[in-house]
GROMACS .gro file of C-alpha atoms in nm:
model
  486
    1UNK     CA    1   0.331  -0.419  -3.230
    2UNK     CA    2   0.503  -0.120  -3.079
    3UNK     CA    3   0.545  -0.107  -2.702
    4UNK     CA    4   0.307   0.138  -2.540
    5UNK     CA    5   0.375   0.318  -2.215
    6UNK     CA    6   0.180   0.210  -1.910
    7UNK     CA    7  -0.113   0.434  -1.828
    8UNK     CA    8  -0.449   0.406  -1.658
    9UNK     CA    9  -0.612   0.445  -1.996
   10UNK     CA   10  -0.447   0.142  -2.158
   11UNK     CA   11  -0.535  -0.166  -1.962
   12UNK     CA   12  -0.479  -0.456  -2.200
   13UNK     CA   13  -0.192  -0.677  -2.091
   14UNK     CA   14  -0.023  -0.816  -2.398
   15UNK     CA   15   0.075  -1.161  -2.273
   16UNK     CA   16  -0.004  -1.438  -2.521
   17UNK     CA   17   0.125  -1.722  -2.305
   18UNK     CA   18   0.012  -2.078  -2.346
   19UNK     CA   19   0.228  -2.214  -2.061
   20UNK     CA   20   0.022  -2.248  -1.742
   21UNK     CA   21   0.177  -2.039  -1.463
   22UNK     CA   22   0.196  -2.306  -1.190
   23UNK     CA   23  -0.032  -2.572  -1.050
   24UNK     CA   24  -0.021  -2.371  -0.729
   25UNK     CA   25  -0.146  -2.053  -0.898
   26UNK     CA   26  -0.417  -2.243  -1.086
   27UNK     CA   27  -0.538  -2.383  -0.752
   28UNK     CA   28  -0.561  -2.029  -0.613
   29UNK     CA   29  -0.742  -1.915  -0.928
   30UNK     CA   30  -1.007  -2.183  -0.889
   31UNK     CA   31  -1.055  -2.103  -0.523
   32UNK     CA   32  -1.112  -1.736  -0.610
   33UNK     CA   33  -1.348  -1.818  -0.902
   34UNK     CA   34  -1.125  -1.672  -1.173
   35UNK     CA   35  -1.191  -1.841  -1.506
   36UNK     CA   36  -0.893  -1.985  -1.689
   37UNK     CA   37  -0.968  -1.828  -2.027
   38UNK     CA   38  -0.815  -1.577  -2.107
   39UNK     CA   39  -0.472  -1.675  -1.971
   40UNK     CA   40  -0.392  -1.563  -1.618
   41UNK     CA   41  -0.183  -1.267  -1.722
   42UNK     CA   42  -0.419  -1.143  -1.994
   43UNK     CA   43  -0.639  -0.846  -1.906
   44UNK     CA   44  -0.899  -0.789  -2.175
   45UNK     CA   45  -1.125  -0.549  -1.989
   46UNK     CA   46  -1.257  -0.264  -2.200
   47UNK     CA   47  -1.167   0.082  -2.079
   48UNK     CA   48  -1.535   0.172  -2.067
   49UNK     CA   49  -1.677  -0.147  -1.917
   50UNK     CA   50  -1.799  -0.202  -1.564
   51UNK     CA   51  -1.484  -0.411  -1.509
   52UNK     CA   52  -1.305  -0.085  -1.443
   53UNK     CA   53  -1.500  -0.031  -1.124
   54UNK     CA   54  -1.288  -0.223  -0.873
   55UNK     CA   55  -1.436  -0.506  -0.673
   56UNK     CA   56  -1.287  -0.514  -0.324
   57UNK     CA   57  -0.980  -0.285  -0.296
   58UNK     CA   58  -1.038   0.039  -0.485
   59UNK     CA   59  -0.790   0.175  -0.733
   60UNK     CA   60  -0.951   0.511  -0.809
   61UNK     CA   61  -1.156   0.751  -0.602
   62UNK     CA   62  -1.499   0.827  -0.751
   63UNK     CA   63  -1.375   1.165  -0.868
   64UNK     CA   64  -1.064   1.016  -1.030
   65UNK     CA   65  -1.267   0.738  -1.193
   66UNK     CA   66  -1.523   0.984  -1.328
   67UNK     CA   67  -1.249   1.201  -1.479
   68UNK     CA   68  -1.076   0.896  -1.621
   69UNK     CA   69  -1.392   0.765  -1.786
   70UNK     CA   70  -1.482   1.102  -1.934
   71UNK     CA   71  -1.133   1.147  -2.078
   72UNK     CA   72  -1.115   0.794  -2.211
   73UNK     CA   73  -1.463   0.809  -2.361
   74UNK     CA   74  -1.378   1.131  -2.545
   75UNK     CA   75  -1.059   0.983  -2.688
   76UNK     CA   76  -1.231   0.657  -2.790
   77UNK     CA   77  -1.526   0.834  -2.950
   78UNK     CA   78  -1.300   1.045  -3.172
   79UNK     CA   79  -1.052   0.766  -3.239
   80UNK     CA   80  -1.327   0.537  -3.375
   81UNK     CA   81  -1.404   0.795  -3.644
   82UNK     CA   82  -1.042   0.822  -3.755
   83UNK     CA   83  -1.054   0.529  -3.998
   84UNK     CA   84  -1.350   0.668  -4.190
   85UNK     CA   85  -1.324   0.930  -4.464
   86UNK     CA   86  -1.677   1.059  -4.407
   87UNK     CA   87  -1.598   1.233  -4.076
   88UNK     CA   88  -1.454   1.560  -4.205
   89UNK     CA   89  -1.693   1.806  -4.042
   90UNK     CA   90  -1.660   1.724  -3.676
   91UNK     CA   91  -1.694   1.979  -3.399
   92UNK     CA   92  -1.347   2.137  -3.356
   93UNK     CA   93  -1.363   2.147  -2.974
   94UNK     CA   94  -1.426   1.771  -2.947
   95UNK     CA   95  -1.138   1.673  -3.176
   96UNK     CA   96  -0.886   1.918  -3.030
   97UNK     CA   97  -0.970   1.826  -2.669
   98UNK     CA   98  -0.943   1.455  -2.748
   99UNK     CA   99  -0.601   1.516  -2.907
  100UNK     CA  100  -0.483   1.717  -2.606
  101UNK     CA  101  -0.603   1.446  -2.367
  102UNK     CA  102  -0.428   1.172  -2.564
  103UNK     CA  103  -0.104   1.374  -2.562
  104UNK     CA  104  -0.128   1.438  -2.186
  105UNK     CA  105  -0.192   1.068  -2.122
  106UNK     CA  106   0.101   0.982  -2.354
  107UNK     CA  107  -0.121   0.752  -2.560
  108UNK     CA  108   0.087   0.808  -2.869
  109UNK     CA  109  -0.100   0.568  -3.099
  110UNK     CA  110  -0.434   0.726  -3.016
  111UNK     CA  111  -0.284   1.075  -3.049
  112UNK     CA  112  -0.148   1.004  -3.397
  113UNK     CA  113  -0.477   0.849  -3.506
  114UNK     CA  114  -0.673   1.151  -3.382
  115UNK     CA  115  -0.423   1.381  -3.549
  116UNK     CA  116  -0.487   1.206  -3.881
  117UNK     CA  117  -0.858   1.268  -3.829
  118UNK     CA  118  -0.785   1.631  -3.745
  119UNK     CA  119  -0.598   1.674  -4.074
  120UNK     CA  120  -0.910   1.557  -4.265
  121UNK     CA  121  -1.134   1.829  -4.120
  122UNK     CA  122  -1.243   2.105  -4.355
  123UNK     CA  123  -1.151   2.366  -4.092
  124UNK     CA  124  -0.802   2.224  -4.027
  125UNK     CA  125  -0.501   2.454  -4.055
  126UNK     CA  126  -0.150   2.314  -3.999
  127UNK     CA  127   0.014   2.465  -3.691
  128UNK     CA  128   0.372   2.423  -3.571
  129UNK     CA  129   0.252   2.428  -3.212
  130UNK     CA  130   0.051   2.108  -3.265
  131UNK     CA  131   0.349   1.933  -3.422
  132UNK     CA  132   0.574   2.047  -3.134
  133UNK     CA  133   0.338   1.895  -2.876
  134UNK     CA  134   0.318   1.567  -3.068
  135UNK     CA  135   0.694   1.547  -3.112
  136UNK     CA  136   0.753   1.611  -2.742
  137UNK     CA  137   0.506   1.334  -2.656
  138UNK     CA  138   0.672   1.090  -2.898
  139UNK     CA  139   1.007   1.170  -2.739
  140UNK     CA  140   0.876   1.091  -2.391
  141UNK     CA  141   0.726   0.767  -2.527
  142UNK     CA  142   1.059   0.684  -2.695
  143UNK     CA  143   0.922   0.665  -3.045
  144UNK     CA  144   1.197   0.834  -3.253
  145UNK     CA  145   1.093   0.676  -3.582
  146UNK     CA  146   0.736   0.801  -3.541
  147UNK     CA  147   0.880   1.145  -3.460
  148UNK     CA  148   1.084   1.143  -3.781
  149UNK     CA  149   0.779   1.044  -3.989
  150UNK     CA  150   0.570   1.317  -3.825
  151UNK     CA  151   0.839   1.573  -3.903
  152UNK     CA  152   0.825   1.465  -4.269
  153UNK     CA  153   0.444   1.495  -4.270
  154UNK     CA  154   0.479   1.848  -4.142
  155UNK     CA  155   0.708   1.938  -4.431
  156UNK     CA  156   0.467   1.788  -4.686
  157UNK     CA  157   0.201   2.022  -4.548
  158UNK     CA  158   0.418   2.316  -4.646
  159UNK     CA  159   0.496   2.421  -4.290
  160UNK     CA  160   0.841   2.560  -4.217
  161UNK     CA  161   0.973   2.402  -3.897
  162UNK     CA  162   1.028   2.649  -3.615
  163UNK     CA  163   1.303   2.640  -3.352
  164UNK     CA  164   1.056   2.474  -3.113
  165UNK     CA  165   0.972   2.201  -3.362
  166UNK     CA  166   1.340   2.126  -3.429
  167UNK     CA  167   1.418   2.129  -3.056
  168UNK     CA  168   1.134   1.884  -2.991
  169UNK     CA  169   1.281   1.655  -3.258
  170UNK     CA  170   1.625   1.684  -3.096
  171UNK     CA  171   1.468   1.584  -2.765
  172UNK     CA  172   1.282   1.292  -2.925
  173UNK     CA  173   1.606   1.148  -3.064
  174UNK     CA  174   1.792   1.213  -2.740
  175UNK     CA  175   1.531   1.042  -2.519
  176UNK     CA  176   1.594   0.722  -2.717
  177UNK     CA  177   1.972   0.757  -2.695
  178UNK     CA  178   2.014   0.850  -3.063
  179UNK     CA  179   2.280   1.108  -2.992
  180UNK     CA  180   2.420   1.125  -3.346
  181UNK     CA  181   2.074   1.204  -3.486
  182UNK     CA  182   2.019   1.467  -3.218
  183UNK     CA  183   2.345   1.640  -3.312
  184UNK     CA  184   2.276   1.614  -3.686
  185UNK     CA  185   1.934   1.776  -3.629
  186UNK     CA  186   2.105   2.068  -3.455
  187UNK     CA  187   2.347   2.094  -3.749
  188UNK     CA  188   2.049   2.098  -3.987
  189UNK     CA  189   1.897   2.386  -3.788
  190UNK     CA  190   2.211   2.592  -3.848
  191UNK     CA  191   2.159   2.564  -4.222
  192UNK     CA  192   1.798   2.688  -4.208
  193UNK     CA  193   1.744   3.061  -4.215
  194UNK     CA  194   1.561   3.210  -3.914
  195UNK     CA  195   1.587   2.876  -3.735
  196UNK     CA  196   1.925   2.882  -3.565
  197UNK     CA  197   1.951   2.675  -3.245
  198UNK     CA  198   1.894   2.885  -2.936
  199UNK     CA  199   1.988   2.845  -2.568
  200UNK     CA  200   1.691   2.615  -2.509
  201UNK     CA  201   1.797   2.384  -2.795
  202UNK     CA  202   2.150   2.361  -2.657
  203UNK     CA  203   2.020   2.308  -2.302
  204UNK     CA  204   1.815   2.013  -2.429
  205UNK     CA  205   2.122   1.875  -2.608
  206UNK     CA  206   2.335   1.911  -2.294
  207UNK     CA  207   2.068   1.739  -2.087
  208UNK     CA  208   2.073   1.446  -2.330
  209UNK     CA  209   2.452   1.422  -2.298
  210UNK     CA  210   2.439   1.418  -1.917
  211UNK     CA  211   2.171   1.146  -1.916
  212UNK     CA  212   2.386   0.934  -2.148
  213UNK     CA  213   2.701   1.019  -1.949
  214UNK     CA  214   2.865   1.175  -2.254
  215UNK     CA  215   3.028   1.452  -2.051
  216UNK     CA  216   3.310   1.465  -2.305
  217UNK     CA  217   3.069   1.641  -2.544
  218UNK     CA  218   2.966   1.923  -2.310
  219UNK     CA  219   3.280   2.129  -2.376
  220UNK     CA  220   3.222   2.100  -2.750
  221UNK     CA  221   2.862   2.222  -2.712
  222UNK     CA  222   2.965   2.517  -2.493
  223UNK     CA  223   3.237   2.615  -2.743
  224UNK     CA  224   2.984   2.607  -3.027
  225UNK     CA  225   2.742   2.819  -2.825
  226UNK     CA  226   3.018   3.073  -2.760
  227UNK     CA  227   3.112   3.081  -3.130
  228UNK     CA  228   2.748   3.142  -3.231
  229UNK     CA  229   2.700   3.404  -2.961
  230UNK     CA  230   2.446   3.200  -2.766
  231UNK     CA  231   2.481   3.277  -2.394
  232UNK     CA  232   2.421   3.012  -2.129
  233UNK     CA  233   2.108   3.064  -1.921
  234UNK     CA  234   2.049   2.960  -1.561
  235UNK     CA  235   1.873   2.651  -1.699
  236UNK     CA  236   2.182   2.559  -1.904
  237UNK     CA  237   2.414   2.586  -1.605
  238UNK     CA  238   2.168   2.402  -1.381
  239UNK     CA  239   2.150   2.119  -1.636
  240UNK     CA  240   2.530   2.088  -1.638
  241UNK     CA  241   2.566   2.117  -1.259
  242UNK     CA  242   2.288   1.863  -1.196
  243UNK     CA  243   2.439   1.622  -1.449
  244UNK     CA  244   2.788   1.641  -1.299
  245UNK     CA  245   2.645   1.609  -0.948
  246UNK     CA  246   2.449   1.294  -1.025
  247UNK     CA  247   2.762   1.145  -1.185
  248UNK     CA  248   2.965   1.236  -0.872
  249UNK     CA  249   3.196   1.452  -1.079
  250UNK     CA  250   3.228   1.705  -0.798
  251UNK     CA  251   3.524   1.904  -0.929
  252UNK     CA  252   3.351   1.963  -1.262
  253UNK     CA  253   3.028   2.048  -1.078
  254UNK     CA  254   3.198   2.314  -0.865
  255UNK     CA  255   3.389   2.453  -1.165
  256UNK     CA  256   3.059   2.493  -1.351
  257UNK     CA  257   2.909   2.666  -1.050
  258UNK     CA  258   3.209   2.901  -1.033
  259UNK     CA  259   3.172   2.981  -1.405
  260UNK     CA  260   2.804   3.049  -1.352
  261UNK     CA  261   2.878   3.296  -1.073
  262UNK     CA  262   3.172   3.464  -1.249
  263UNK     CA  263   2.997   3.515  -1.582
  264UNK     CA  264   2.722   3.696  -1.396
  265UNK     CA  265   2.452   3.680  -1.665
  266UNK     CA  266   2.294   3.375  -1.501
  267UNK     CA  267   2.274   3.358  -1.124
  268UNK     CA  268   2.232   3.042  -0.911
  269UNK     CA  269   1.879   2.973  -0.794
  270UNK     CA  270   1.699   2.726  -0.571
  271UNK     CA  271   1.740   2.446  -0.825
  272UNK     CA  272   2.117   2.505  -0.821
  273UNK     CA  273   2.110   2.502  -0.440
  274UNK     CA  274   1.926   2.169  -0.420
  275UNK     CA  275   2.131   2.006  -0.698
  276UNK     CA  276   2.463   2.081  -0.528
  277UNK     CA  277   2.369   1.984  -0.172
  278UNK     CA  278   2.179   1.680  -0.307
  279UNK     CA  279   2.486   1.560  -0.495
  280UNK     CA  280   2.709   1.581  -0.188
  281UNK     CA  281   2.446   1.448   0.053
  282UNK     CA  282   2.360   1.149  -0.165
  283UNK     CA  283   2.730   1.057  -0.177
  284UNK     CA  284   2.768   1.078   0.202
  285UNK     CA  285   2.986   1.391   0.189
  286UNK     CA  286   2.801   1.559   0.474
  287UNK     CA  287   3.059   1.829   0.552
  288UNK     CA  288   3.056   1.948   0.191
  289UNK     CA  289   2.677   1.941   0.188
  290UNK     CA  290   2.660   2.155   0.502
  291UNK     CA  291   2.925   2.394   0.371
  292UNK     CA  292   2.730   2.460   0.051
  293UNK     CA  293   2.403   2.480   0.243
  294UNK     CA  294   2.551   2.779   0.427
  295UNK     CA  295   2.718   2.923   0.114
  296UNK     CA  296   2.393   2.937  -0.082
  297UNK     CA  297   2.216   3.114   0.201
  298UNK     CA  298   2.494   3.373   0.205
  299UNK     CA  299   2.417   3.425  -0.165
  300UNK     CA  300   2.062   3.515  -0.060
  301UNK     CA  301   1.900   3.187  -0.166
  302UNK     CA  302   1.663   3.046   0.096
  303UNK     CA  303   1.591   2.672   0.135
  304UNK     CA  304   1.254   2.519   0.057
  305UNK     CA  305   1.083   2.197   0.164
  306UNK     CA  306   1.279   2.000  -0.098
  307UNK     CA  307   1.604   2.128   0.055
  308UNK     CA  308   1.502   1.999   0.398
  309UNK     CA  309   1.395   1.666   0.249
  310UNK     CA  310   1.742   1.636   0.094
  311UNK     CA  311   1.906   1.709   0.431
  312UNK     CA  312   1.689   1.452   0.613
  313UNK     CA  313   1.756   1.184   0.352
  314UNK     CA  314   2.131   1.255   0.352
  315UNK     CA  315   2.159   1.247   0.732
  316UNK     CA  316   1.955   0.925   0.732
  317UNK     CA  317   2.187   0.755   0.484
  318UNK     CA  318   2.483   0.863   0.697
  319UNK     CA  319   2.319   0.730   1.015
  320UNK     CA  320   2.312   1.079   1.172
  321UNK     CA  321   1.969   1.047   1.330
  322UNK     CA  322   2.010   1.330   1.580
  323UNK     CA  323   2.059   1.569   1.291
  324UNK     CA  324   1.733   1.449   1.140
  325UNK     CA  325   1.554   1.557   1.457
  326UNK     CA  326   1.738   1.893   1.442
  327UNK     CA  327   1.615   1.953   1.085
  328UNK     CA  328   1.257   1.866   1.184
  329UNK     CA  329   1.272   2.104   1.481
  330UNK     CA  330   1.417   2.376   1.259
  331UNK     CA  331   1.133   2.324   1.011
  332UNK     CA  332   0.877   2.367   1.289
  333UNK     CA  333   1.034   2.692   1.406
  334UNK     CA  334   1.048   2.829   1.052
  335UNK     CA  335   0.691   2.716   0.972
  336UNK     CA  336   0.791   2.465   0.703
  337UNK     CA  337   0.521   2.197   0.737
  338UNK     CA  338   0.650   1.850   0.642
  339UNK     CA  339   0.488   1.687   0.341
  340UNK     CA  340   0.405   1.324   0.260
  341UNK     CA  341   0.745   1.307   0.088
  342UNK     CA  342   0.915   1.425   0.409
  343UNK     CA  343   0.745   1.157   0.617
  344UNK     CA  344   0.815   0.891   0.354
  345UNK     CA  345   1.187   0.975   0.375
  346UNK     CA  346   1.183   0.960   0.757
  347UNK     CA  347   0.985   0.633   0.763
  348UNK     CA  348   1.219   0.475   0.509
  349UNK     CA  349   1.526   0.596   0.702
  350UNK     CA  350   1.422   0.450   1.038
  351UNK     CA  351   1.285   0.138   0.872
  352UNK     CA  352   1.613   0.074   0.693
  353UNK     CA  353   1.794   0.120   1.025
  354UNK     CA  354   1.565  -0.136   1.192
  355UNK     CA  355   1.428   0.125   1.432
  356UNK     CA  356   1.068   0.005   1.416
  357UNK     CA  357   0.957   0.205   1.719
  358UNK     CA  358   1.061   0.543   1.572
  359UNK     CA  359   0.929   0.445   1.229
  360UNK     CA  360   0.587   0.357   1.374
  361UNK     CA  361   0.581   0.679   1.574
  362UNK     CA  362   0.636   0.894   1.266
  363UNK     CA  363   0.377   0.691   1.073
  364UNK     CA  364   0.122   0.761   1.348
  365UNK     CA  365   0.215   1.131   1.348
  366UNK     CA  366   0.173   1.144   0.972
  367UNK     CA  367  -0.180   1.003   0.992
  368UNK     CA  368  -0.265   1.219   1.295
  369UNK     CA  369  -0.181   1.528   1.087
  370UNK     CA  370  -0.428   1.413   0.821
  371UNK     CA  371  -0.165   1.317   0.566
  372UNK     CA  372  -0.264   1.031   0.340
  373UNK     CA  373  -0.001   0.754   0.313
  374UNK     CA  374   0.076   0.644  -0.042
  375UNK     CA  375   0.228   0.333  -0.203
  376UNK     CA  376   0.581   0.451  -0.114
  377UNK     CA  377   0.487   0.485   0.255
  378UNK     CA  378   0.339   0.136   0.269
  379UNK     CA  379   0.629  -0.013   0.075
  380UNK     CA  380   0.880   0.124   0.329
  381UNK     CA  381   0.674  -0.010   0.619
  382UNK     CA  382   0.640  -0.355   0.462
  383UNK     CA  383   1.015  -0.374   0.388
  384UNK     CA  384   1.103  -0.282   0.747
  385UNK     CA  385   0.854  -0.524   0.904
  386UNK     CA  386   0.963  -0.803   0.671
  387UNK     CA  387   1.329  -0.749   0.756
  388UNK     CA  388   1.242  -0.753   1.128
  389UNK     CA  389   1.038  -1.073   1.086
  390UNK     CA  390   0.713  -0.901   1.192
  391UNK     CA  391   0.473  -1.073   0.953
  392UNK     CA  392   0.170  -0.979   1.165
  393UNK     CA  393   0.257  -0.613   1.103
  394UNK     CA  394   0.276  -0.684   0.729
  395UNK     CA  395  -0.075  -0.835   0.751
  396UNK     CA  396  -0.192  -0.518   0.925
  397UNK     CA  397  -0.052  -0.298   0.646
  398UNK     CA  398  -0.221  -0.516   0.385
  399UNK     CA  399  -0.556  -0.472   0.561
  400UNK     CA  400  -0.505  -0.095   0.573
  401UNK     CA  401  -0.431  -0.089   0.201
  402UNK     CA  402  -0.737  -0.300   0.121
  403UNK     CA  403  -0.959  -0.055   0.310
  404UNK     CA  404  -0.815   0.252   0.138
  405UNK     CA  405  -0.828   0.401  -0.209
  406UNK     CA  406  -0.449   0.432  -0.233
  407UNK     CA  407  -0.319   0.379  -0.586
  408UNK     CA  408  -0.073   0.090  -0.568
  409UNK     CA  409   0.206   0.025  -0.814
  410UNK     CA  410   0.425  -0.265  -0.921
  411UNK     CA  411   0.697  -0.166  -0.673
  412UNK     CA  412   0.456  -0.205  -0.380
  413UNK     CA  413   0.341  -0.547  -0.500
  414UNK     CA  414   0.700  -0.657  -0.548
  415UNK     CA  415   0.772  -0.546  -0.193
  416UNK     CA  416   0.481  -0.727  -0.029
  417UNK     CA  417   0.517  -1.038  -0.247
  418UNK     CA  418   0.880  -1.052  -0.134
  419UNK     CA  419   0.773  -1.018   0.232
  420UNK     CA  420   0.540  -1.319   0.215
  421UNK     CA  421   0.783  -1.512  -0.005
  422UNK     CA  422   1.063  -1.470   0.248
  423UNK     CA  423   0.827  -1.578   0.525
  424UNK     CA  424   0.751  -1.894   0.326
  425UNK     CA  425   0.384  -1.807   0.278
  426UNK     CA  426   0.367  -1.892  -0.093
  427UNK     CA  427  -0.015  -1.913  -0.085
  428UNK     CA  428  -0.043  -1.546   0.012
  429UNK     CA  429   0.233  -1.457  -0.232
  430UNK     CA  430   0.040  -1.619  -0.518
  431UNK     CA  431  -0.285  -1.445  -0.417
  432UNK     CA  432  -0.109  -1.108  -0.425
  433UNK     CA  433   0.033  -1.188  -0.768
  434UNK     CA  434  -0.322  -1.244  -0.890
  435UNK     CA  435  -0.444  -0.929  -0.716
  436UNK     CA  436  -0.206  -0.733  -0.940
  437UNK     CA  437  -0.460  -0.810  -1.212
  438UNK     CA  438  -0.740  -0.648  -1.011
  439UNK     CA  439  -0.520  -0.345  -0.948
  440UNK     CA  440  -0.408  -0.335  -1.314
  441UNK     CA  441  -0.040  -0.342  -1.213
  442UNK     CA  442   0.216  -0.488  -1.449
  443UNK     CA  443   0.441  -0.763  -1.310
  444UNK     CA  444   0.802  -0.706  -1.406
  445UNK     CA  445   1.127  -0.901  -1.391
  446UNK     CA  446   1.157  -0.829  -1.019
  447UNK     CA  447   0.810  -0.976  -0.956
  448UNK     CA  448   0.897  -1.300  -1.134
  449UNK     CA  449   1.248  -1.325  -0.988
  450UNK     CA  450   1.109  -1.276  -0.634
  451UNK     CA  451   0.846  -1.547  -0.678
  452UNK     CA  452   1.088  -1.789  -0.846
  453UNK     CA  453   1.333  -1.748  -0.558
  454UNK     CA  454   1.054  -1.806  -0.303
  455UNK     CA  455   0.935  -2.122  -0.479
  456UNK     CA  456   1.290  -2.256  -0.500
  457UNK     CA  457   1.340  -2.178  -0.132
  458UNK     CA  458   1.036  -2.396  -0.055
  459UNK     CA  459   1.165  -2.675  -0.281
  460UNK     CA  460   0.888  -2.611  -0.536
  461UNK     CA  461   1.115  -2.656  -0.837
  462UNK     CA  462   0.838  -2.731  -1.088
  463UNK     CA  463   0.649  -2.413  -0.996
  464UNK     CA  464   0.970  -2.207  -1.023
  465UNK     CA  465   1.049  -2.351  -1.368
  466UNK     CA  466   0.694  -2.282  -1.490
  467UNK     CA  467   0.727  -1.918  -1.384
  468UNK     CA  468   1.063  -1.892  -1.560
  469UNK     CA  469   0.902  -2.016  -1.882
  470UNK     CA  470   0.619  -1.768  -1.840
  471UNK     CA  471   0.863  -1.481  -1.790
  472UNK     CA  472   1.069  -1.577  -2.097
  473UNK     CA  473   0.757  -1.622  -2.311
  474UNK     CA  474   0.621  -1.283  -2.207
  475UNK     CA  475   0.951  -1.112  -2.281
  476UNK     CA  476   0.976  -1.288  -2.617
  477UNK     CA  477   0.623  -1.182  -2.717
  478UNK     CA  478   0.691  -0.817  -2.631
  479UNK     CA  479   1.034  -0.775  -2.785
  480UNK     CA  480   1.219  -0.792  -2.456
  481UNK     CA  481   0.999  -0.546  -2.267
  482UNK     CA  482   0.674  -0.560  -2.079
  483UNK     CA  483   0.420  -0.411  -2.314
  484UNK     CA  484   0.068  -0.274  -2.302
  485UNK     CA  485  -0.119  -0.244  -2.628
  486UNK     CA  486  -0.359   0.026  -2.728
   0.00000   0.00000   0.00000
C-alpha cells in the first residue's frame, strides 16, 4: 500500500496493531465508553457518515463541513464508477470537477482512478494541461514512479509532451530527491524539437538543488542556461538567493544579488527583500538585516506585513524586545494592521522568554481586535505556561479550545500532551492522546516519544514499553512512515 498524504478527506488510520497500547489507556477507554474493536489507533469512519460530525469539540465550522462533504461526495460518486466499463457517457462537468477536486486535495489515488474513468468517456480528448496538473500533484505527493507511468500513458495516447509537461515531470522527480532523473529529463527535453527547457524549467531545477543542498550544481545550470541563451528571470534569482540565505551562505547570497542588479534584466522585488533580511535576521545578524532593510527601501522597494513579521521575529530571537515595540508602533503609524501571524510571533517570542505578563497582554489584545487564535497561538501559550509551571493556565487554554471551532493539528496535541506529561498528569495525557482520534489528528514519533518519556518519569515502565511496541509496529506496517490509506 502506498503512503497517502494526510488530508481531511482521507480519514482512515492504517494501524493494524494487535499489541494493546497500555493498561492505563484501556482503563481510560472504558471510562469514556470507547469500544475496543477496532484497535485504539484505527479510525474506520466513512467520509460520508455521521461520524464526521464532531461530538464535543468541533473540528470544522458548518460551512467548512458542508463544503468538505460536497467535495468528498462528488469524488466518491465518480470514483465508484471508475472500475466499471459501462460508465462511458457520464456528464463531463461532474467528472472534470471531481478530478479537479481530487487534485486540489492531493488525493492522488482517487485522482488517478477518476482520470482512468475520464479516459473511457466517449467525449474525452487527451490534453497536455490535464497531464501537467496530475504530474504536479504526484510530485507534491512524492509519487515519482506514478508520475513516470503517467508520462508513458500520455505518450501512448499520441500526445507530444509540452515544456510544461516535462517541467512538471522534472519537479516530480526533484520533490522525491531523484536529482539524476530530474537532470536526465531536462537533457531529454533538449533533444525534442520545440520543447527546449525554458527559464521556468531551469528555475524548478535550481529550486530542487537548493532544497537538496546541492549548491555545487547551480553554477553548472547557470552556465548551461547562458550557453542556450536562456536568461535568468527574477524568479530564478530569487530562488538562488533564497536557497543560499536559508543555507546561511551569505557571501554567495550577496554575490547573486549583485549579479541580479548588475545584469539589469531582472530587478529585485519584495520577495528578494524578505529573503535577504529573513536570512540575516534568522541567523541573529541584526546589523546586516537592518542595513539591507534600508538598502532595499533606497531601491524603491517598500516593506509589507511579512517584512515586519520577519523583523519582529528576528528581534525576538535576539532578545531585543524594545525594538519589537518600535516595529509595532511603526506599523500603527504606517497603517499596517498586524495579522494573526504577527500576534503568533509576538506571543511565541514573549512566551519563550518567560515573560508571561506581556504574552498574556498581547493575547488579550489579539482577541479584543476580533482576531481568531489558531492552533499555533494555543501551542505557544501552552508551551510558555508549561515551562513556567502554570498548569491551571494550561487547563484554561484547553477549555477555550474545547469551546471553539479551531482546527487543531498534531503539533498542538504534542505540545499539550507534553505539558501534562511533564506535570505528571498521565491520566490527562492519555485522554488527550485518545482525543486525537476525535480530532482526526495523526500521532507521530514526537507524540509517542513524549508519552513514553512521561510514563518512564512516573516509573510506569510496562506502559512505556507497550507504547514503544505500538510505535514500532505502526512504523513497520506503514513502511517506516505514518500512513493514511484511501
